[in-house]
Coordinates of C-alpha atoms in Angstrom, one line a residue:
M30 CA -36.4 -9.6 -67.9
K31 CA -35.5 -10.0 -71.5
V32 CA -34.3 -12.9 -73.5
N33 CA -31.7 -12.9 -76.4
K34 CA -32.9 -11.5 -79.7
K35 CA -34.0 -14.8 -81.4
G36 CA -37.2 -16.0 -80.2
A37 CA -37.6 -13.1 -77.7
A38 CA -41.3 -12.6 -78.3
A39 CA -42.1 -16.3 -77.8
A40 CA -40.0 -16.7 -74.9
A41 CA -41.3 -13.5 -73.4
A42 CA -44.9 -14.5 -73.7
L43 CA -44.1 -17.9 -72.1
I44 CA -42.4 -16.2 -69.3
V45 CA -45.1 -13.6 -68.8
A46 CA -47.8 -16.4 -68.8
S47 CA -45.9 -18.3 -66.2
M48 CA -45.1 -15.4 -63.9
F49 CA -48.1 -13.3 -64.1
G50 CA -50.9 -15.7 -65.2
L51 CA -50.2 -19.1 -63.6
A52 CA -48.9 -17.7 -60.4
G53 CA -52.5 -17.1 -59.3
C54 CA -53.3 -20.9 -59.8
A55 CA -52.5 -23.4 -57.2
G56 CA -49.1 -25.0 -57.6
A57 CA -47.8 -22.5 -59.9
T58 CA -44.2 -21.4 -59.6
A59 CA -42.6 -18.1 -60.6
T60 CA -40.0 -18.8 -63.3
A61 CA -37.4 -16.8 -65.2
P62 CA -35.5 -17.2 -68.4
K63 CA -31.8 -18.4 -68.2
Q64 CA -30.5 -15.3 -70.2
T65 CA -31.5 -11.7 -70.5
N66 CA -30.6 -9.0 -72.8
A67 CA -27.9 -6.4 -71.5
G68 CA -29.5 -3.5 -69.6
T69 CA -29.5 -2.0 -66.1
L70 CA -31.7 -2.5 -63.1
T71 CA -31.7 0.4 -60.6
V72 CA -32.3 -0.6 -57.0
W73 CA -32.6 2.0 -54.2
V74 CA -30.9 0.8 -50.9
D75 CA -29.3 2.2 -47.8
A76 CA -25.8 1.8 -47.1
D77 CA -25.9 -1.5 -45.1
R78 CA -28.1 -3.2 -47.8
A79 CA -25.7 -2.0 -50.6
R80 CA -22.9 -3.8 -48.9
A81 CA -25.0 -7.0 -48.5
L82 CA -26.2 -7.0 -52.0
K83 CA -22.8 -6.3 -53.8
D84 CA -21.9 -10.0 -54.6
V85 CA -25.5 -11.0 -55.6
A86 CA -25.6 -7.9 -58.0
A87 CA -22.4 -9.0 -59.6
A88 CA -23.7 -12.6 -59.8
F89 CA -26.8 -11.5 -61.6
Q90 CA -24.9 -9.4 -64.2
K91 CA -22.5 -12.4 -64.8
D92 CA -25.5 -14.8 -65.3
K93 CA -27.9 -12.6 -67.0
G94 CA -25.9 -9.7 -68.6
V95 CA -28.1 -7.2 -66.6
K96 CA -26.1 -4.7 -64.6
V97 CA -27.6 -4.1 -61.1
D98 CA -27.0 -0.4 -60.1
L99 CA -27.1 -0.1 -56.3
V100 CA -28.1 3.5 -55.5
V101 CA -27.4 4.3 -51.9
K102 CA -30.2 6.5 -50.4
D103 CA -31.1 8.1 -47.1
Y104 CA -33.8 5.6 -45.9
G105 CA -35.8 8.5 -44.4
K106 CA -36.2 10.0 -47.8
I107 CA -36.9 6.8 -49.9
Q108 CA -40.7 6.7 -49.5
Q109 CA -41.2 10.4 -50.5
D110 CA -38.6 10.3 -53.3
F111 CA -40.1 7.0 -54.8
T112 CA -43.6 8.3 -54.8
A113 CA -42.5 11.6 -56.5
Q114 CA -40.0 10.1 -59.1
V115 CA -41.7 6.9 -60.3
P116 CA -44.6 8.7 -62.1
T117 CA -42.0 10.8 -63.9
G118 CA -40.2 7.7 -65.2
K119 CA -37.0 8.7 -63.2
G120 CA -37.4 6.4 -60.3
P121 CA -35.7 2.9 -59.7
D122 CA -36.9 -0.4 -60.9
L123 CA -36.8 -1.6 -57.2
T124 CA -36.5 0.0 -53.9
I125 CA -36.4 -1.3 -50.2
G126 CA -38.9 -0.1 -47.7
G127 CA -41.3 -0.8 -45.0
H128 CA -44.4 -2.9 -45.7
D129 CA -46.5 -0.3 -44.2
W130 CA -45.7 1.9 -47.3
T131 CA -47.8 -0.6 -49.3
G132 CA -51.0 0.9 -49.2
G133 CA -50.0 4.4 -50.0
F134 CA -47.8 3.1 -52.9
V135 CA -50.8 1.1 -54.3
Q136 CA -53.0 4.1 -54.0
D137 CA -50.6 6.2 -55.8
G138 CA -50.0 3.6 -58.5
V139 CA -46.3 3.7 -58.1
I140 CA -45.8 -0.3 -57.4
A141 CA -46.5 -3.5 -59.2
P142 CA -47.4 -6.8 -57.7
V143 CA -44.4 -9.3 -57.2
E144 CA -45.5 -12.9 -58.6
L145 CA -43.9 -15.2 -56.0
G146 CA -45.9 -18.4 -57.0
D147 CA -44.6 -21.4 -54.9
K148 CA -41.9 -19.2 -53.4
A149 CA -44.4 -17.5 -51.2
S150 CA -44.7 -20.7 -49.1
Q151 CA -41.0 -20.6 -48.2
F152 CA -41.5 -17.3 -46.3
E153 CA -42.7 -16.8 -42.8
K154 CA -46.4 -16.4 -42.7
V155 CA -46.4 -13.0 -41.2
A156 CA -44.0 -11.7 -44.0
I157 CA -46.3 -12.7 -46.6
Q158 CA -49.3 -11.3 -44.7
A159 CA -47.5 -7.8 -44.4
V160 CA -46.8 -7.6 -48.2
T161 CA -50.4 -8.8 -49.2
Y162 CA -52.8 -5.9 -50.2
D163 CA -56.1 -6.4 -51.9
G164 CA -55.3 -10.1 -52.5
K165 CA -52.0 -9.4 -54.3
T166 CA -48.4 -9.6 -53.2
Y167 CA -46.8 -6.2 -53.6
G168 CA -43.2 -7.0 -52.6
L169 CA -40.6 -9.5 -51.7
P170 CA -40.0 -9.5 -47.8
Y171 CA -36.3 -9.7 -46.7
A172 CA -36.5 -9.1 -43.0
I173 CA -39.0 -9.0 -40.0
E174 CA -38.8 -6.8 -36.9
N175 CA -40.8 -6.5 -33.8
I176 CA -40.3 -5.3 -30.2
A177 CA -39.9 -7.5 -27.2
I178 CA -38.6 -7.1 -23.5
L179 CA -34.8 -6.5 -23.4
R180 CA -33.8 -7.8 -19.8
N181 CA -30.6 -7.0 -18.1
T182 CA -29.9 -10.5 -16.6
K183 CA -27.8 -9.3 -13.8
L184 CA -30.7 -7.1 -12.4
A185 CA -33.6 -9.6 -13.1
Q186 CA -33.7 -13.3 -13.2
D187 CA -36.6 -13.5 -15.6
T188 CA -39.6 -11.6 -17.2
P189 CA -42.9 -12.5 -15.4
A190 CA -45.8 -13.3 -17.6
T191 CA -48.0 -10.4 -16.4
F192 CA -47.4 -6.6 -16.5
D193 CA -47.9 -6.2 -12.6
A194 CA -45.6 -9.1 -11.9
M195 CA -42.9 -7.6 -14.1
V196 CA -43.2 -4.2 -12.3
A197 CA -43.0 -5.8 -9.0
E198 CA -39.8 -7.8 -10.1
G199 CA -38.4 -4.6 -11.3
K200 CA -39.0 -2.7 -8.2
K201 CA -37.1 -5.6 -6.4
A202 CA -34.0 -4.9 -8.4
G203 CA -33.8 -1.3 -6.4
T204 CA -33.2 0.4 -9.7
K205 CA -34.5 4.1 -10.6
Y206 CA -37.1 2.6 -13.0
P207 CA -38.8 -0.9 -12.6
F208 CA -39.7 -0.9 -16.3
L209 CA -38.8 1.4 -19.3
V210 CA -40.7 2.2 -22.5
G211 CA -39.9 5.5 -24.4
L212 CA -42.8 7.7 -25.1
D213 CA -43.5 11.1 -26.8
P214 CA -44.9 13.8 -24.2
Q215 CA -47.6 14.8 -26.8
G216 CA -48.0 11.7 -28.8
A217 CA -47.2 8.8 -26.5
D218 CA -46.3 5.9 -28.8
P219 CA -49.1 3.6 -30.1
Y220 CA -46.6 1.3 -31.6
H221 CA -44.7 0.6 -28.4
L222 CA -47.9 0.4 -26.3
Y223 CA -49.8 -1.8 -28.8
P224 CA -48.8 -5.0 -27.2
F225 CA -50.4 -4.2 -24.0
Q226 CA -53.5 -3.0 -26.0
T227 CA -53.7 -6.4 -27.7
S228 CA -53.4 -8.2 -24.5
F229 CA -56.9 -6.9 -23.7
G230 CA -58.1 -8.3 -27.1
N231 CA -58.2 -5.0 -28.9
S232 CA -57.0 -4.3 -32.4
V233 CA -57.1 -1.2 -34.8
F234 CA -58.9 -2.7 -37.7
A235 CA -60.4 -6.2 -38.2
Q236 CA -58.3 -8.6 -40.2
N237 CA -59.2 -10.6 -43.1
A238 CA -58.5 -14.4 -43.6
D239 CA -55.1 -13.7 -45.4
G240 CA -54.0 -11.4 -42.7
S241 CA -54.7 -8.1 -44.5
Y242 CA -56.9 -5.4 -42.9
D243 CA -60.6 -4.5 -43.5
A244 CA -60.6 -0.7 -43.5
T245 CA -64.4 -0.8 -43.2
K246 CA -64.2 -2.3 -39.8
L247 CA -62.5 -0.1 -37.4
T248 CA -62.4 -2.1 -34.1
I249 CA -60.2 0.2 -31.9
G250 CA -63.2 1.7 -30.1
D251 CA -64.8 -1.5 -28.7
A252 CA -65.1 -2.6 -25.1
A253 CA -61.7 -4.2 -25.2
G254 CA -60.2 -1.0 -26.4
Q255 CA -61.9 1.0 -23.6
S256 CA -60.5 -1.6 -21.0
F257 CA -57.1 -0.8 -22.3
A258 CA -57.6 2.8 -22.0
K259 CA -58.7 2.4 -18.3
W260 CA -55.5 0.4 -17.7
L261 CA -53.4 3.0 -19.4
G262 CA -54.9 5.6 -17.1
A263 CA -54.0 3.6 -14.0
Q264 CA -50.3 3.4 -15.2
G265 CA -50.1 7.2 -15.8
D266 CA -49.5 10.3 -13.9
K267 CA -52.5 9.7 -11.4
G268 CA -51.6 6.2 -11.1
T269 CA -48.6 4.2 -10.5
K270 CA -46.5 6.4 -12.9
V271 CA -44.7 3.4 -14.3
I272 CA -45.6 4.6 -17.8
N273 CA -44.1 8.0 -18.0
L274 CA -44.4 10.7 -20.8
N275 CA -41.2 12.3 -19.5
V276 CA -39.2 9.2 -20.5
S277 CA -38.4 9.7 -24.1
Q278 CA -37.0 6.9 -26.4
D279 CA -33.4 8.4 -25.8
I280 CA -33.9 8.7 -22.1
A281 CA -35.3 5.1 -21.9
K282 CA -32.4 3.6 -23.8
E283 CA -29.7 5.7 -21.9
A284 CA -31.2 4.7 -18.5
F285 CA -31.2 1.0 -19.6
L286 CA -27.6 1.2 -20.6
A287 CA -26.8 2.9 -17.3
G288 CA -28.3 -0.1 -15.5
E289 CA -31.3 2.0 -14.2
S290 CA -33.8 -0.6 -15.0
P291 CA -33.8 -4.4 -15.7
Y292 CA -36.4 -4.2 -18.4
L293 CA -36.6 -2.1 -21.7
L294 CA -39.5 -2.5 -24.2
T295 CA -37.7 -2.0 -27.5
G296 CA -36.5 -3.6 -30.7
P297 CA -33.3 -5.1 -32.2
W298 CA -32.1 -1.6 -33.0
N299 CA -30.9 -1.1 -29.4
V300 CA -29.4 -4.5 -28.9
A301 CA -25.8 -3.5 -30.3
D302 CA -25.4 -0.6 -28.0
A303 CA -26.5 -2.6 -24.8
Q304 CA -23.9 -5.3 -25.8
A305 CA -21.2 -2.7 -26.4
K306 CA -21.9 -1.6 -22.8
G307 CA -21.2 -5.2 -21.6
I308 CA -24.8 -5.9 -20.6
D309 CA -25.8 -9.6 -20.6
L310 CA -29.1 -9.6 -22.4
S311 CA -32.0 -11.7 -22.8
V312 CA -34.8 -11.0 -25.2
D313 CA -38.1 -12.1 -23.5
P314 CA -42.0 -12.1 -24.3
I315 CA -43.7 -9.0 -23.6
P316 CA -45.9 -9.5 -20.3
S317 CA -49.7 -9.4 -20.7
A318 CA -51.6 -6.4 -19.1
G319 CA -55.0 -7.7 -20.1
G320 CA -55.0 -11.5 -19.7
K321 CA -54.5 -12.2 -23.4
T322 CA -51.2 -12.6 -25.3
A323 CA -49.4 -9.5 -25.9
A324 CA -49.0 -9.2 -29.7
P325 CA -46.8 -6.3 -31.0
F326 CA -46.8 -5.2 -34.6
A327 CA -44.4 -6.8 -37.0
G328 CA -42.7 -4.5 -39.5
V329 CA -41.5 -6.2 -42.5
Q330 CA -38.8 -4.9 -44.7
T331 CA -39.4 -5.3 -48.4
F332 CA -38.2 -4.9 -51.9
F333 CA -40.9 -3.0 -54.0
L334 CA -41.1 -3.2 -57.8
S335 CA -41.8 0.0 -59.6
A336 CA -45.1 0.1 -61.7
K337 CA -43.0 2.0 -64.2
S338 CA -40.0 -0.4 -64.4
K339 CA -39.0 -1.0 -68.1
N340 CA -37.5 -4.2 -67.1
A341 CA -40.0 -5.6 -64.8
L342 CA -39.2 -9.2 -65.7
A343 CA -35.6 -8.9 -64.9
A344 CA -36.4 -7.2 -61.7
T345 CA -38.7 -10.0 -60.8
D346 CA -36.1 -12.6 -61.7
L347 CA -33.5 -10.7 -59.4
L348 CA -36.1 -10.8 -56.5
V349 CA -37.5 -14.3 -56.8
N350 CA -34.2 -16.2 -57.9
Y351 CA -31.5 -14.4 -56.4
I352 CA -32.6 -12.2 -53.4
A353 CA -35.2 -14.9 -52.2
T354 CA -32.4 -17.3 -51.4
E355 CA -30.9 -18.3 -48.2
P356 CA -27.4 -17.0 -48.6
V357 CA -28.7 -13.5 -49.7
Q358 CA -31.4 -13.3 -47.1
T359 CA -28.8 -14.3 -44.5
A360 CA -26.4 -11.6 -45.8
L361 CA -29.1 -9.0 -45.4
Y362 CA -29.9 -10.3 -41.8
K363 CA -26.3 -9.9 -40.8
A364 CA -26.2 -6.4 -42.3
G365 CA -29.3 -5.3 -40.5
G366 CA -29.7 -7.5 -37.4
R367 CA -33.2 -8.3 -38.1
P368 CA -34.5 -11.9 -38.6
P369 CA -34.8 -12.9 -42.2
A370 CA -38.2 -13.4 -43.8
L371 CA -37.2 -16.5 -45.7
T372 CA -38.0 -19.4 -43.4
S373 CA -34.8 -21.4 -44.0
A374 CA -32.5 -18.4 -43.3
Y375 CA -34.8 -17.4 -40.3
Q376 CA -34.4 -21.0 -38.8
A377 CA -30.7 -20.9 -39.3
A378 CA -30.4 -17.4 -37.6
Q379 CA -32.2 -18.8 -34.5
S380 CA -28.6 -20.1 -33.4
D381 CA -28.3 -16.5 -32.2
P382 CA -30.2 -16.3 -28.8
I383 CA -31.0 -12.7 -29.3
I384 CA -32.6 -13.4 -32.8
A385 CA -34.3 -16.4 -31.3
G386 CA -35.8 -14.3 -28.6
F387 CA -37.1 -11.7 -30.9
G388 CA -38.3 -14.5 -33.2
K389 CA -40.2 -16.1 -30.4
V390 CA -42.1 -12.8 -29.5
G391 CA -42.7 -12.2 -33.3
E392 CA -44.6 -15.6 -33.5
N393 CA -47.5 -13.7 -32.0
A394 CA -46.9 -10.5 -33.9
V395 CA -49.3 -9.0 -36.4
P396 CA -48.4 -7.0 -39.4
M397 CA -48.6 -3.2 -38.9
P398 CA -51.5 -2.2 -41.1
S399 CA -50.5 -0.9 -44.5
I400 CA -53.8 0.3 -45.6
P401 CA -53.9 4.0 -46.5
Q402 CA -56.7 4.5 -43.9
M403 CA -54.1 3.9 -41.3
G404 CA -52.8 7.5 -41.8
S405 CA -56.0 8.7 -40.4
V406 CA -55.4 6.8 -37.1
W407 CA -52.0 7.4 -35.7
D408 CA -52.4 11.2 -34.7
D409 CA -55.6 10.8 -32.8
W410 CA -54.4 7.5 -31.2
G411 CA -51.2 8.9 -30.1
K412 CA -52.6 12.2 -28.6
T413 CA -55.3 10.4 -26.8
E414 CA -52.9 7.9 -25.2
A415 CA -50.9 10.9 -24.0
A416 CA -54.0 12.6 -22.6
I417 CA -55.1 9.5 -20.8
I418 CA -51.6 9.1 -19.2
K419 CA -51.7 12.7 -18.1
G420 CA -55.1 12.1 -16.2
A421 CA -57.9 12.5 -18.9
D422 CA -60.9 10.2 -18.4
P423 CA -60.1 7.1 -20.2
V424 CA -63.4 5.8 -21.5
S425 CA -64.7 9.3 -22.7
S426 CA -61.2 10.0 -24.3
W427 CA -61.1 6.6 -26.0
T428 CA -64.8 7.1 -27.4
K429 CA -64.0 10.6 -28.7
M430 CA -60.9 9.4 -30.4
T431 CA -62.7 6.6 -32.0
S432 CA -65.3 9.1 -33.5
N433 CA -62.7 11.3 -34.7
I434 CA -61.0 8.6 -36.5
Q435 CA -64.3 7.3 -37.9
A436 CA -65.0 10.8 -39.2
K437 CA -61.7 11.0 -41.0
L438 CA -62.3 7.6 -42.5
K439 CA -65.6 8.6 -44.0

């Protein structure tokens, strides 16, 4: 962010000291100048976020004299395009993205830290943990999402606390499926099955005190992980067949919408279609399979700052003093249907029982690992889960998977 021509150097020095130096000290607050020189900030967004940010972009231009160019992109292409274009200087100043892109972006040198100062304390803890990498905050969070149990209240009165009890309740409903979770026949779905895995006390990597992950400590293969593998095998083809590789995400969704199961393990992205079908929904905690609390992954939608931005101070001003406000975070929530990351907006959104339900489950969620090493985990993890569901020996399969992952990490 730039100031008017007179005194620009002195003002800029003061701002940089405040935002980039003092922010690391206790009690420091990120600040921004009241005026900036004319210029343009390019922000990559999808169509929904573009609509939600239209007013704040206009307000920023009016206040600071800096135009905010909201460029609508296909979300599925943003990560690749950002990584390719930033080094050439053709990328945007800011882009939206998933927090799990952080490690790769840092490794590729395409994003810069965002100094939030005291503002960080105004966000949900899991949101700040998710955007923290190597002790630095690489992004401004704006929405949190996690999976939970969607329950058809006409088919089941509640969701029991344990997996077996939920399945028993589902069978009482007399529907085709007692419980639904969509899987891939070759790669299962580690993301959707993770809450059951954590209920055995297992994780992928060890977490540091700040919530970030320690890539040197692979924990997936411990005894708790093997216990989960045994349980998974018992639910598969040679067991109860409750967890079924022939039920894809699309099949699971359509079956739930057709009233063929009282329970679907999914995220907020399927709520609108269920409500459109007239289904009375409840969002409930995920039952425990292993005796401990089922903790799903939390995904945090984030604004990233380009490492090559020529107007990084203005971009930070837009993030910290405009987007990190309750009205804007609320507008983004209404556009995307995900709970806001800013605590005040998050609390206000709890008046919606659907959001409150996902939020309650999200209190136990853990950030999806954003470290680059996670890329060496997904493939073996998913294929091993699929093999176990089909009937492969759980312990030996899980042990081999761990060895394969460890070899890739080295």
